[in-house]
mmCIF file of C-alpha atoms in Angstrom:
data_model
loop_
_atom_site.group_PDB
_atom_site.id
_atom_site.type_symbol
_atom_site.label_atom_id
_atom_site.label_comp_id
_atom_site.label_asym_id
_atom_site.label_seq_id
_atom_site.Cartn_x
_atom_site.Cartn_y
_atom_site.Cartn_z
ATOM 1 C CA UNK A 24 0.275 5.332 -14.525
ATOM 2 C CA UNK A 25 -0.311 4.420 -10.893
ATOM 3 C CA UNK A 26 2.516 5.834 -8.767
ATOM 4 C CA UNK A 27 3.337 4.071 -5.491
ATOM 5 C CA UNK A 28 5.270 5.979 -2.837
ATOM 6 C CA UNK A 29 6.499 4.355 0.373
ATOM 7 C CA UNK A 30 9.053 2.051 1.871
ATOM 8 C CA UNK A 31 11.074 -0.661 0.200
ATOM 9 C CA UNK A 32 13.231 -2.964 2.273
ATOM 10 C CA UNK A 33 14.472 -6.501 2.642
ATOM 11 C CA UNK A 34 12.319 -8.887 4.661
ATOM 12 C CA UNK A 35 14.340 -11.499 6.545
ATOM 13 C CA UNK A 36 11.830 -14.347 6.540
ATOM 14 C CA UNK A 37 12.397 -17.333 8.850
ATOM 15 C CA UNK A 38 12.590 -20.880 7.538
ATOM 16 C CA UNK A 39 13.417 -23.206 10.406
ATOM 17 C CA UNK A 40 16.649 -21.938 11.950
ATOM 18 C CA UNK A 41 17.570 -19.883 8.867
ATOM 19 C CA UNK A 42 16.427 -16.592 7.347
ATOM 20 C CA UNK A 43 15.809 -15.855 3.679
ATOM 21 C CA UNK A 44 16.220 -12.326 2.333
ATOM 22 C CA UNK A 45 13.155 -11.330 0.303
ATOM 23 C CA UNK A 46 12.227 -7.986 -1.263
ATOM 24 C CA UNK A 47 9.405 -6.189 0.532
ATOM 25 C CA UNK A 48 7.820 -2.979 1.773
ATOM 26 C CA UNK A 49 4.189 -1.928 1.457
ATOM 27 C CA UNK A 50 4.286 0.476 -1.495
ATOM 28 C CA UNK A 51 7.067 -1.555 -3.140
ATOM 29 C CA UNK A 52 4.912 -4.704 -3.025
ATOM 30 C CA UNK A 53 1.954 -2.850 -4.494
ATOM 31 C CA UNK A 54 4.066 -1.441 -7.337
ATOM 32 C CA UNK A 55 5.464 -4.885 -8.148
ATOM 33 C CA UNK A 56 2.009 -6.462 -8.025
ATOM 34 C CA UNK A 57 0.580 -3.768 -10.304
ATOM 35 C CA UNK A 58 3.357 -4.332 -12.811
ATOM 36 C CA UNK A 59 2.920 -8.102 -12.757
ATOM 37 C CA UNK A 60 -0.814 -7.660 -13.331
ATOM 38 C CA UNK A 61 -0.084 -5.624 -16.443
ATOM 39 C CA UNK A 62 -0.988 -2.194 -15.071
ATOM 40 C CA UNK A 63 1.158 0.831 -15.823
ATOM 41 C CA UNK A 64 2.978 1.411 -12.521
ATOM 42 C CA UNK A 65 5.663 3.712 -11.197
ATOM 43 C CA UNK A 66 7.589 3.773 -7.937
ATOM 44 C CA UNK A 67 9.030 6.629 -5.895
ATOM 45 C CA UNK A 68 11.399 5.857 -3.055
ATOM 46 C CA UNK A 69 15.173 6.112 -2.568
ATOM 47 C CA UNK A 70 17.000 2.936 -3.579
ATOM 48 C CA UNK A 71 20.385 2.049 -2.178
ATOM 49 C CA UNK A 72 23.429 1.397 -4.312
ATOM 50 C CA UNK A 73 24.163 -1.685 -2.170
ATOM 51 C CA UNK A 74 23.463 -5.243 -3.294
ATOM 52 C CA UNK A 75 20.024 -5.297 -1.643
ATOM 53 C CA UNK A 76 19.137 -2.106 -3.457
ATOM 54 C CA UNK A 77 20.150 -3.726 -6.726
ATOM 55 C CA UNK A 78 17.881 -6.657 -5.876
ATOM 56 C CA UNK A 79 14.929 -4.334 -5.214
ATOM 57 C CA UNK A 80 15.513 -2.455 -8.449
ATOM 58 C CA UNK A 81 15.789 -5.716 -10.352
ATOM 59 C CA UNK A 82 12.402 -6.924 -9.097
ATOM 60 C CA UNK A 83 10.806 -3.633 -10.083
ATOM 61 C CA UNK A 84 12.441 -3.710 -13.520
ATOM 62 C CA UNK A 85 11.342 -7.293 -14.125
ATOM 63 C CA UNK A 86 7.730 -6.310 -13.374
ATOM 64 C CA UNK A 87 7.943 -3.356 -15.756
ATOM 65 C CA UNK A 88 7.655 -0.722 -13.031
ATOM 66 C CA UNK A 89 8.942 2.754 -13.912
ATOM 67 C CA UNK A 90 11.727 3.635 -11.428
ATOM 68 C CA UNK A 91 12.923 6.878 -13.013
ATOM 69 C CA UNK A 92 11.727 8.890 -9.992
ATOM 70 C CA UNK A 93 13.737 6.760 -7.520
ATOM 71 C CA UNK A 94 16.797 8.637 -6.248
ATOM 72 C CA UNK A 95 19.962 6.651 -5.576
ATOM 73 C CA UNK A 96 21.676 6.762 -2.209
ATOM 74 C CA UNK A 97 24.785 5.251 -0.690
ATOM 75 C CA UNK A 98 22.893 4.583 2.541
ATOM 76 C CA UNK A 99 22.185 0.878 3.147
ATOM 77 C CA UNK A 100 18.838 -0.753 2.430
ATOM 78 C CA UNK A 101 16.432 -0.974 5.370
ATOM 79 C CA UNK A 102 15.722 -4.415 6.882
ATOM 80 C CA UNK A 103 12.692 -6.037 8.470
ATOM 81 C CA UNK A 104 13.106 -9.167 10.597
ATOM 82 C CA UNK A 105 9.927 -11.224 10.277
ATOM 83 C CA UNK A 106 8.402 -13.371 13.019
ATOM 84 C CA UNK A 107 5.747 -15.876 11.939
ATOM 85 C CA UNK A 108 3.082 -17.274 14.247
ATOM 86 C CA UNK A 109 0.590 -19.514 12.494
ATOM 87 C CA UNK A 110 1.435 -17.835 9.197
ATOM 88 C CA UNK A 111 0.672 -14.364 10.576
ATOM 89 C CA UNK A 112 3.654 -12.030 10.258
ATOM 90 C CA UNK A 113 4.995 -9.457 12.711
ATOM 91 C CA UNK A 114 8.034 -7.319 12.085
ATOM 92 C CA UNK A 115 11.065 -5.727 13.670
ATOM 93 C CA UNK A 116 12.342 -2.884 11.512
ATOM 94 C CA UNK A 117 15.856 -1.504 11.113
ATOM 95 C CA UNK A 118 15.605 1.844 9.325
ATOM 96 C CA UNK A 119 17.710 4.473 11.087
ATOM 97 C CA UNK A 120 20.566 5.653 8.884
ATOM 98 C CA UNK A 121 19.232 3.730 5.865
ATOM 99 C CA UNK A 122 17.751 4.624 2.480
ATOM 100 C CA UNK A 123 14.370 4.713 4.232
ATOM 101 C CA UNK A 124 15.237 8.086 5.794
ATOM 102 C CA UNK A 125 16.330 9.946 2.648
ATOM 103 C CA UNK A 126 13.058 11.198 1.141
ATOM 104 C CA UNK A 127 12.695 14.949 1.785
ATOM 105 C CA UNK A 128 9.599 17.089 1.189
ATOM 106 C CA UNK A 129 11.784 19.958 -0.089
ATOM 107 C CA UNK A 130 13.262 17.814 -2.856
ATOM 108 C CA UNK A 131 10.264 15.947 -4.229
ATOM 109 C CA UNK A 132 10.111 15.419 -7.984
ATOM 110 C CA UNK A 133 7.314 16.824 -10.109
ATOM 111 C CA UNK A 134 4.352 14.505 -10.481
ATOM 112 C CA UNK A 135 4.547 12.759 -13.871
ATOM 113 C CA UNK A 136 2.060 14.044 -16.433
ATOM 114 C CA UNK A 137 0.888 10.468 -17.114
ATOM 115 C CA UNK A 138 0.177 9.742 -13.441
ATOM 116 C CA UNK A 139 -3.485 8.988 -12.839
ATOM 117 C CA UNK A 140 -3.386 7.716 -9.256
ATOM 118 C CA UNK A 141 -1.107 7.793 -6.200
ATOM 119 C CA UNK A 142 -0.814 5.002 -3.622
ATOM 120 C CA UNK A 143 0.617 5.869 -0.197
ATOM 121 C CA UNK A 144 0.791 4.314 3.259
ATOM 122 C CA UNK A 145 2.753 1.970 5.448
ATOM 123 C CA UNK A 146 5.477 2.563 8.001
ATOM 124 C CA UNK A 147 6.944 5.375 5.887
ATOM 125 C CA UNK A 148 4.194 7.625 7.306
ATOM 126 C CA UNK A 149 5.448 7.145 10.879
ATOM 127 C CA UNK A 150 8.784 8.941 10.504
ATOM 128 C CA UNK A 151 8.341 12.719 10.790
ATOM 129 C CA UNK A 152 10.543 13.444 7.765
ATOM 130 C CA UNK A 153 9.416 10.850 5.255
ATOM 131 C CA UNK A 154 5.824 11.125 6.483
ATOM 132 C CA UNK A 155 5.814 14.849 5.791
ATOM 133 C CA UNK A 156 7.227 14.251 2.305
ATOM 134 C CA UNK A 157 4.532 11.707 1.441
ATOM 135 C CA UNK A 158 1.848 13.972 2.859
ATOM 136 C CA UNK A 159 3.048 16.782 0.608
ATOM 137 C CA UNK A 160 3.025 14.440 -2.381
ATOM 138 C CA UNK A 161 -0.571 13.432 -1.579
ATOM 139 C CA UNK A 162 -1.560 17.085 -1.299
ATOM 140 C CA UNK A 163 -0.107 17.806 -4.735
ATOM 141 C CA UNK A 164 -1.866 14.813 -6.263
ATOM 142 C CA UNK A 165 -5.204 15.744 -4.682
ATOM 143 C CA UNK A 166 -5.037 19.347 -5.791
ATOM 144 C CA UNK A 167 -4.183 18.394 -9.366
ATOM 145 C CA UNK A 168 -7.197 16.070 -9.617
ATOM 146 C CA UNK A 169 -5.405 12.729 -9.344
ATOM 147 C CA UNK A 170 -6.877 9.821 -7.407
ATOM 148 C CA UNK A 171 -5.229 9.110 -4.049
ATOM 149 C CA UNK A 172 -5.369 5.726 -2.276
ATOM 150 C CA UNK A 173 -4.308 5.505 1.373
ATOM 151 C CA UNK A 174 -3.397 2.256 3.136
ATOM 152 C CA UNK A 175 -2.243 3.150 6.676
ATOM 153 C CA UNK A 176 -1.031 -0.413 7.442
ATOM 154 C CA UNK A 177 -0.634 0.511 11.127
ATOM 155 C CA UNK A 178 2.227 -1.084 13.109
ATOM 156 C CA UNK A 179 1.516 -0.032 16.717
ATOM 157 C CA UNK A 180 4.853 -1.340 18.077
ATOM 158 C CA UNK A 181 6.737 1.144 15.877
ATOM 159 C CA UNK A 182 4.734 4.243 16.779
ATOM 160 C CA UNK A 183 6.624 6.415 19.253
ATOM 161 C CA UNK A 184 4.245 9.375 18.916
ATOM 162 C CA UNK A 185 0.646 8.169 18.387
ATOM 163 C CA UNK A 186 -0.776 11.693 18.531
ATOM 164 C CA UNK A 187 1.476 12.858 15.711
ATOM 165 C CA UNK A 188 0.489 9.922 13.541
ATOM 166 C CA UNK A 189 -3.216 10.316 14.303
ATOM 167 C CA UNK A 190 -2.989 13.958 13.265
ATOM 168 C CA UNK A 191 -1.232 12.960 10.032
ATOM 169 C CA UNK A 192 -3.855 10.301 9.317
ATOM 170 C CA UNK A 193 -6.633 12.817 9.936
ATOM 171 C CA UNK A 194 -5.113 15.145 7.323
ATOM 172 C CA UNK A 195 -4.496 12.310 4.845
ATOM 173 C CA UNK A 196 -8.048 11.048 5.177
ATOM 174 C CA UNK A 197 -9.168 14.416 3.799
ATOM 175 C CA UNK A 198 -6.917 13.912 0.753
ATOM 176 C CA UNK A 199 -7.744 10.272 -0.008
ATOM 177 C CA UNK A 200 -10.384 9.079 -2.455
ATOM 178 C CA UNK A 201 -9.898 5.400 -1.554
ATOM 179 C CA UNK A 202 -8.995 4.289 1.965
ATOM 180 C CA UNK A 203 -8.053 0.640 2.558
ATOM 181 C CA UNK A 204 -8.221 -0.508 6.192
ATOM 182 C CA UNK A 205 -7.583 -3.905 7.719
ATOM 183 C CA UNK A 206 -9.343 -4.903 10.924
ATOM 184 C CA UNK A 207 -6.160 -4.021 12.854
ATOM 185 C CA UNK A 208 -6.057 -0.585 11.214
ATOM 186 C CA UNK A 209 -9.689 -0.012 12.181
ATOM 187 C CA UNK A 210 -9.056 -0.892 15.805
ATOM 188 C CA UNK A 211 -6.141 1.532 16.067
ATOM 189 C CA UNK A 212 -7.714 4.418 14.142
ATOM 190 C CA UNK A 213 -11.305 4.123 15.363
ATOM 191 C CA UNK A 214 -11.476 1.874 18.428
ATOM 192 C CA UNK A 215 -14.836 0.211 18.889
ATOM 193 C CA UNK A 216 -16.255 1.281 15.525
ATOM 194 C CA UNK A 217 -17.762 -1.324 13.240
ATOM 195 C CA UNK A 218 -16.444 -1.364 9.660
ATOM 196 C CA UNK A 219 -19.679 0.223 8.434
ATOM 197 C CA UNK A 220 -19.450 2.975 11.054
ATOM 198 C CA UNK A 221 -15.800 3.583 10.231
ATOM 199 C CA UNK A 222 -16.625 3.764 6.522
ATOM 200 C CA UNK A 223 -19.190 6.483 7.067
ATOM 201 C CA UNK A 224 -16.672 8.498 9.106
ATOM 202 C CA UNK A 225 -14.074 8.101 6.352
ATOM 203 C CA UNK A 226 -16.535 9.050 3.632
ATOM 204 C CA UNK A 227 -17.718 12.119 5.554
ATOM 205 C CA UNK A 228 -14.095 13.301 5.498
ATOM 206 C CA UNK A 229 -14.172 13.209 1.699
ATOM 207 C CA UNK A 230 -13.317 9.699 0.471
ATOM 208 C CA UNK A 231 -15.465 8.084 -2.202
ATOM 209 C CA UNK A 232 -14.797 4.570 -0.982
ATOM 210 C CA UNK A 233 -13.438 2.597 1.945
ATOM 211 C CA UNK A 234 -12.208 -0.958 1.450
ATOM 212 C CA UNK A 235 -12.126 -3.222 4.495
ATOM 213 C CA UNK A 236 -10.010 -6.342 4.155
ATOM 214 C CA UNK A 237 -10.803 -9.030 6.675
ATOM 215 C CA UNK A 238 -8.581 -11.996 5.921
ATOM 216 C CA UNK A 239 -10.351 -15.256 5.235
ATOM 217 C CA UNK A 240 -13.693 -13.408 5.162
ATOM 218 C CA UNK A 241 -12.737 -11.476 2.043
ATOM 219 C CA UNK A 242 -13.061 -7.763 1.384
ATOM 220 C CA UNK A 243 -15.856 -5.200 1.435
ATOM 221 C CA UNK A 244 -16.057 -1.860 -0.355
ATOM 222 C CA UNK A 245 -18.227 0.754 1.356
ATOM 223 C CA UNK A 246 -19.777 3.760 -0.270
ATOM 224 C CA UNK A 247 -22.336 6.149 1.194
ATOM 225 C CA UNK A 248 -24.916 3.767 2.753
ATOM 226 C CA UNK A 249 -24.105 0.945 0.330
ATOM 227 C CA UNK A 250 -21.506 -1.830 0.252
ATOM 228 C CA UNK A 251 -20.166 -4.538 -2.030
ATOM 229 C CA UNK A 252 -18.479 -7.727 -0.835
ATOM 230 C CA UNK A 253 -16.096 -10.253 -2.396
ATOM 231 C CA UNK A 254 -15.296 -13.585 -0.810
ATOM 232 C CA UNK A 255 -11.716 -14.577 -0.080
ATOM 233 C CA UNK A 256 -10.214 -17.182 -2.390
ATOM 234 C CA UNK A 257 -9.276 -20.503 -0.828
ATOM 235 C CA UNK A 258 -5.523 -20.830 -0.327
ATOM 236 C CA UNK A 259 -3.005 -22.900 1.592
ATOM 237 C CA UNK A 260 -1.391 -20.105 3.594
ATOM 238 C CA UNK A 261 2.403 -19.989 3.739
ATOM 239 C CA UNK A 262 2.383 -16.554 5.367
ATOM 240 C CA UNK A 263 0.459 -13.283 5.121
ATOM 241 C CA UNK A 264 3.363 -11.064 4.060
ATOM 242 C CA UNK A 265 2.276 -8.673 1.300
ATOM 243 C CA UNK A 266 -1.333 -9.835 1.192
ATOM 244 C CA UNK A 267 -2.872 -6.408 1.739
ATOM 245 C CA UNK A 268 -0.405 -4.747 -0.620
ATOM 246 C CA UNK A 269 -1.324 -7.227 -3.342
ATOM 247 C CA UNK A 270 -5.034 -6.661 -2.712
ATOM 248 C CA UNK A 271 -4.475 -2.932 -3.271
ATOM 249 C CA UNK A 272 -2.822 -3.641 -6.609
ATOM 250 C CA UNK A 273 -5.545 -6.027 -7.747
ATOM 251 C CA UNK A 274 -8.300 -3.599 -6.801
ATOM 252 C CA UNK A 275 -6.648 -0.679 -8.596
ATOM 253 C CA UNK A 276 -5.802 -2.819 -11.643
ATOM 254 C CA UNK A 277 -9.475 -3.800 -11.791
ATOM 255 C CA UNK A 278 -10.547 -0.148 -11.709
ATOM 256 C CA UNK A 279 -8.001 0.713 -14.397
ATOM 257 C CA UNK A 280 -9.211 -2.067 -16.688
ATOM 258 C CA UNK A 281 -12.802 -0.851 -16.238
ATOM 259 C CA UNK A 282 -11.739 2.689 -17.190
ATOM 260 C CA UNK A 283 -12.729 4.237 -13.842
ATOM 261 C CA UNK A 284 -9.281 5.143 -12.481
ATOM 262 C CA UNK A 285 -10.268 8.791 -12.081
ATOM 263 C CA UNK A 286 -11.877 10.711 -9.246
ATOM 264 C CA UNK A 287 -15.130 11.141 -11.167
ATOM 265 C CA UNK A 288 -14.995 7.609 -12.559
ATOM 266 C CA UNK A 289 -14.686 6.182 -9.053
ATOM 267 C CA UNK A 290 -17.674 8.213 -7.837
ATOM 268 C CA UNK A 291 -19.827 6.902 -10.655
ATOM 269 C CA UNK A 292 -18.489 3.321 -10.774
ATOM 270 C CA UNK A 293 -21.280 0.782 -11.042
ATOM 271 C CA UNK A 294 -21.597 -1.965 -8.449
ATOM 272 C CA UNK A 295 -20.474 -4.741 -10.865
ATOM 273 C CA UNK A 296 -17.274 -2.797 -11.558
ATOM 274 C CA UNK A 297 -16.452 -2.569 -7.852
ATOM 275 C CA UNK A 298 -17.371 -6.235 -7.390
ATOM 276 C CA UNK A 299 -14.976 -7.268 -10.165
ATOM 277 C CA UNK A 300 -12.170 -5.068 -8.779
ATOM 278 C CA UNK A 301 -12.631 -6.498 -5.284
ATOM 279 C CA UNK A 302 -12.610 -10.031 -6.693
ATOM 280 C CA UNK A 303 -9.371 -9.375 -8.577
ATOM 281 C CA UNK A 304 -7.842 -8.033 -5.356
ATOM 282 C CA UNK A 305 -8.817 -11.089 -3.315
ATOM 283 C CA UNK A 306 -7.730 -13.516 -6.061
ATOM 284 C CA UNK A 307 -4.313 -11.879 -6.310
ATOM 285 C CA UNK A 308 -3.887 -11.772 -2.532
ATOM 286 C CA UNK A 309 -4.712 -15.479 -2.292
ATOM 287 C CA UNK A 310 -1.764 -16.319 -4.524
ATOM 288 C CA UNK A 311 0.552 -14.118 -2.470
ATOM 289 C CA UNK A 312 -0.343 -15.782 0.841
ATOM 290 C CA UNK A 313 0.184 -19.221 -0.702
ATOM 291 C CA UNK A 314 3.925 -18.687 -1.076
ATOM 292 C CA UNK A 315 6.657 -17.390 1.230
ATOM 293 C CA UNK A 316 7.299 -13.666 1.445
ATOM 294 C CA UNK A 317 5.727 -10.939 -0.676
ATOM 295 C CA UNK A 318 5.610 -12.637 -4.075
ATOM 296 C CA UNK A 319 2.587 -11.278 -5.981
ATOM 297 C CA UNK A 320 1.155 -13.192 -8.937
ATOM 298 C CA UNK A 321 1.759 -12.499 -12.586
ATOM 299 C CA UNK A 322 -1.244 -11.852 -14.793
ATOM 300 C CA UNK A 323 -1.145 -15.261 -16.469
ATOM 301 C CA UNK A 324 -1.154 -17.011 -13.085
ATOM 302 C CA UNK A 325 -4.664 -15.628 -12.580
ATOM 303 C CA UNK A 326 -5.757 -16.796 -16.007
ATOM 304 C CA UNK A 327 -6.054 -13.239 -17.291
ATOM 305 C CA UNK A 328 -5.524 -12.500 -20.991
#
């Protein structure tokens, strides 16, 4: 099982002078995408008992995602108001006093015995409380030999204490086996560094692999002094919401299908395996950007058996 830990919320997506409420959140989107692609997926994050929380749980259940680790809370579901400019999304978040502030490092569940990988990242790392909880979860996964994937998904406008977050990212980079960075993430974390330079810094900290997603130019996986590239799939872009999250799911699903979803398996993965996993990630992401909101594809939509 691939366990995803991080925020779930409701995206309010504009359509003319109206807004549509759509399920979202980085780790939530990845969990849903994994489930729809047929991978064994679990999700850990508090879910509200309100109607939006029921909607989120319903989407997870429909995709076959295991939600047994999700605590229930009477706090309302967090919201994100989306602004679209040329299909590119920016966000205003409303999280204080919501379910997004419930996760506590002192009350984390035991890692499931069947868990093979942990996916973390997103705005849930910014808050001191939830960020500390996720960091502790990553530490436990790392020290019990599970694969850890980190997707920082940096939102500079939300970061009140950049030094605190940089320190957290520095610690997490030492716990991650796969690090996925967009061009925006690279610019915030390592200003002025090329993707190849950034990859070598990440790998020297301990990661086996860094994935760089660069929109219409596709995605590149870097290892020590080698790289593999996959082209982006052509798509009519509705918006970019959930594209990176879906890529993460496709890449991990590809590794799982190749039988290399372990720390040692990743280190020894052959180039064709990484190429196929990257290609699945970009194919899945292309479907997501072609329709409004974070709506990852199902396995049969990609022509997969």
